Coordinates of C-alpha atoms in Angstrom, one line a residue:
X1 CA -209.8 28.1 -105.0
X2 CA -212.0 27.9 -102.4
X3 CA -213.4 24.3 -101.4
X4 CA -217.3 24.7 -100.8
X5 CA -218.1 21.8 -98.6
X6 CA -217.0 22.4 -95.3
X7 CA -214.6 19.7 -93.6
X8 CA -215.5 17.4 -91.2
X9 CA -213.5 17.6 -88.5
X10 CA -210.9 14.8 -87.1
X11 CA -212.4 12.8 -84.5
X12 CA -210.4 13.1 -81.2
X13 CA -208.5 9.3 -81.4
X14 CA -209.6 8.1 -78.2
X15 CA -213.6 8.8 -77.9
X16 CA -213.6 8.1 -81.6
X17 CA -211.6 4.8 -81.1
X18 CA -214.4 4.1 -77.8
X19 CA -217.1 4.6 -80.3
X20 CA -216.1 2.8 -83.3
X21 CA -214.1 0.2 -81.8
X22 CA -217.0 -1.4 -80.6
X23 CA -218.6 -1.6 -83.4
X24 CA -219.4 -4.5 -86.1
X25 CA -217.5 -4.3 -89.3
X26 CA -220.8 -3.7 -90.9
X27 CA -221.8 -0.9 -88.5
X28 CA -218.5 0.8 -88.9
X29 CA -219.2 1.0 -92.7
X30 CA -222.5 2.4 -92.0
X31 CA -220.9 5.4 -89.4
X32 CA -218.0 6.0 -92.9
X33 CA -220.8 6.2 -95.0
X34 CA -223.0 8.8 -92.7
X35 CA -219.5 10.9 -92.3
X36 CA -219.3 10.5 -96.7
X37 CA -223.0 11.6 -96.0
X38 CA -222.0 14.7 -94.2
X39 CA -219.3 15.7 -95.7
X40 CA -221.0 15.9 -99.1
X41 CA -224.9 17.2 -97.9
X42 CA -222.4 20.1 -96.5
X43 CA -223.2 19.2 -92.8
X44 CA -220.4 19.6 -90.1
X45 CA -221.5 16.5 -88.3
X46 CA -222.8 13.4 -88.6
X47 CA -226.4 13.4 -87.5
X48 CA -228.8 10.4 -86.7
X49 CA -230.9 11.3 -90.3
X50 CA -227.2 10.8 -91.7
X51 CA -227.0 7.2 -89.5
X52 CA -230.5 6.3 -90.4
X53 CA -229.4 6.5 -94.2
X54 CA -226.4 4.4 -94.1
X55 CA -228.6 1.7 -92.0
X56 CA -231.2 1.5 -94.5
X57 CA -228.7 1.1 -97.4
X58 CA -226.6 -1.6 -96.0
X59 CA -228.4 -3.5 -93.2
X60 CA -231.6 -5.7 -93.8
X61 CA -232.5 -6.3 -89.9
X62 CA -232.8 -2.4 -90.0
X63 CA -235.4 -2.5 -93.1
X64 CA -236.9 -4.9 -91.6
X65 CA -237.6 -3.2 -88.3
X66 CA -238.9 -0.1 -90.4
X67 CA -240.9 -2.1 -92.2
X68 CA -242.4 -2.9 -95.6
X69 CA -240.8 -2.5 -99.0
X70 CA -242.8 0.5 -99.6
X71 CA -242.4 2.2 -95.8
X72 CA -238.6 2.0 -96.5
X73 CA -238.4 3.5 -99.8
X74 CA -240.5 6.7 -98.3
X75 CA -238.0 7.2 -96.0
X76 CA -235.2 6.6 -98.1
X77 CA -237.1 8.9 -100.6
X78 CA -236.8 11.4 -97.8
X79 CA -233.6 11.1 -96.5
X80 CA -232.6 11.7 -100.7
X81 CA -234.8 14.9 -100.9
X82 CA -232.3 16.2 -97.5
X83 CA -230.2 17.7 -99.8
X84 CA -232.5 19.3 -102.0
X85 CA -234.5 20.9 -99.7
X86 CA -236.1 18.9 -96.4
X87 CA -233.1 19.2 -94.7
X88 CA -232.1 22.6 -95.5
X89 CA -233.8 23.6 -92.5
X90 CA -231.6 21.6 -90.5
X91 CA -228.4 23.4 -92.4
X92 CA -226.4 25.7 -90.0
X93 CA -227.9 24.1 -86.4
X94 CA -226.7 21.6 -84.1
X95 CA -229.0 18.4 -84.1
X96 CA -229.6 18.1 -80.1
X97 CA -232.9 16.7 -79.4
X98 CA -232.2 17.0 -75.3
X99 CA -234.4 13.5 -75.0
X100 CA -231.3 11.4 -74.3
X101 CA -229.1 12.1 -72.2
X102 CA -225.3 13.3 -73.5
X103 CA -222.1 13.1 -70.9
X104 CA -221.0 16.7 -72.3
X105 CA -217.4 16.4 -71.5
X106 CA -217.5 12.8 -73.6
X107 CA -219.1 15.6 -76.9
X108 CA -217.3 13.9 -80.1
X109 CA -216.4 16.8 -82.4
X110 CA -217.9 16.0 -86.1
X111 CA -220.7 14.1 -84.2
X112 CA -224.2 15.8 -83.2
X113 CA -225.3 15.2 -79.7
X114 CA -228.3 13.2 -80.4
X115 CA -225.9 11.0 -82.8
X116 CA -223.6 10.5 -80.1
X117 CA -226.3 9.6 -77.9
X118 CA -227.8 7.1 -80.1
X119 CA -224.5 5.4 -80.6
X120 CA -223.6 4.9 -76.8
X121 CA -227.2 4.1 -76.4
X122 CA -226.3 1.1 -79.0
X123 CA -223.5 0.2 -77.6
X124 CA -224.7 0.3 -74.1
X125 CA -227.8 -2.2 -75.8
X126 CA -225.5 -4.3 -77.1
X127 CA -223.5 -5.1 -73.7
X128 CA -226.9 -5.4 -72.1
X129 CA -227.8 -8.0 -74.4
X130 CA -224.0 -9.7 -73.7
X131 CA -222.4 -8.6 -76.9
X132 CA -219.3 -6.4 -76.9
X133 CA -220.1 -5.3 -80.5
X134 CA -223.3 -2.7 -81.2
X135 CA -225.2 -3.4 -84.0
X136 CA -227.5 -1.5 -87.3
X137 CA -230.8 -2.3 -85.2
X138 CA -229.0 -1.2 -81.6
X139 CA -228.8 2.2 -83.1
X140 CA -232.1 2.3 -85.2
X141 CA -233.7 1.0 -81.0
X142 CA -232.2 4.2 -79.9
X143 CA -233.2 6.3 -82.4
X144 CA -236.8 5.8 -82.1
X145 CA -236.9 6.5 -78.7
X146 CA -235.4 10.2 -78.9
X147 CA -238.5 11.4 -80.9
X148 CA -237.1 15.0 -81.4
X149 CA -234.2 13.5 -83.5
X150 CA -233.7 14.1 -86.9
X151 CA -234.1 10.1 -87.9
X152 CA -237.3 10.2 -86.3
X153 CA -238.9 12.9 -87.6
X154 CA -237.9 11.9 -90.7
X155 CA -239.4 8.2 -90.0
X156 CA -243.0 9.9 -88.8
X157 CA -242.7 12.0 -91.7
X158 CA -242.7 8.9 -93.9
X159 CA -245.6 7.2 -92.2
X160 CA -243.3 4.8 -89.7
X161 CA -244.5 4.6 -86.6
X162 CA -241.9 4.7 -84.5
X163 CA -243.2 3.0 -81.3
X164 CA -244.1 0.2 -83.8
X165 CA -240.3 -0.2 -84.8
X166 CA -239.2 -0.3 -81.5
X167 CA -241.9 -3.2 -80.6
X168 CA -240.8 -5.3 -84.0
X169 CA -237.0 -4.4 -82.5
X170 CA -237.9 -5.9 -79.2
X171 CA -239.7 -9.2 -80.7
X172 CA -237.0 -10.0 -82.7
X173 CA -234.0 -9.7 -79.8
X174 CA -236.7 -11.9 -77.8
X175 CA -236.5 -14.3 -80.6
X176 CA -232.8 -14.5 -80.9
X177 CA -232.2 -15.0 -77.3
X178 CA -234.3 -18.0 -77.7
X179 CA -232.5 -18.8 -80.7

């Protein structure tokens, strides 16, 4: 018998351990429950609609950069209907916006480009900030500024203005660094 989702593949150990290793406890959870994501919409990788998901279910900073109560149930109300029919247009292609840049050679099998780019965006936000550890919002900061990524067409879709998450992401890392 013939298992109809395909796999996900293994992660290479050491760019998967670069990646995830410097992540929060809570972020890592997020990046398990986009691969669950994958694995079970039928996607070979983990794309940033998958990431954008798991930030909104676990990770109130992130909600609160998107928004209202209402603005983040349309996208979650979106990101639920991927599997039912919005995303099947994504089914079968590579999610690679081209807007960030992504070291080829560092591609991480199971992983879509812009995905990839969005988390060493994050984590490259995070030691710029002094942190060694990326967090929900470092990847939702980099997500809204690839605009041809899947998270943020699903955000525009939902009536989130993406430029405005990215100033209420800003305002608040102001805030905490005056903490």
């Amino acid at each position: 018998m013939q298992n109809p989702m395909p796999r996900v593949p293994r992660q290479p150990a050491p760019v998967r351990a670069e990646i995830e290793d410097s992540l929060t406890v809570e972020l890592a959870s997020v990046v398990a429950g986009a691969r669950r994501r994958a694995l079970r919409d039928g996607d070979r990788q983990i794309d940033t609609a998958h990431l954008l998901h798991s930030l909104l279910e676990s990770d109130a900073e992130v909600r609160a950069a998107v928004g209202d109560a209402a603005q983040v149930a349309r996208v979650l109300g979106y990101l639920v209907q991927r599997s039912i029919g919005y995303g099947l247009r994504w089914q079968g292609s590579v999610e690679d916006s081209g807007v960030l840049p992504v070291v080829r050679a560092a591609a991480v099998p199971g992983w879509s480009p812009s995905a990839v780019a969005a988390m060493t965006g994050a984590l490259a936000r995070a030691q710029m900030r002094g942190d060694l550890r990326a967090r929900g919002v470092d990847v939702l900061s980099r997500v809204v500024t690839d605009p041809e990524c899947r998270a943020a067409d699903v955000l525009r879709r939902a009536g989130v203005d993406t430029a405005q998450v990215g100033v209420r992401i800003a305002a608040a890392s102001r805030h905490v660094s005056r903490g």
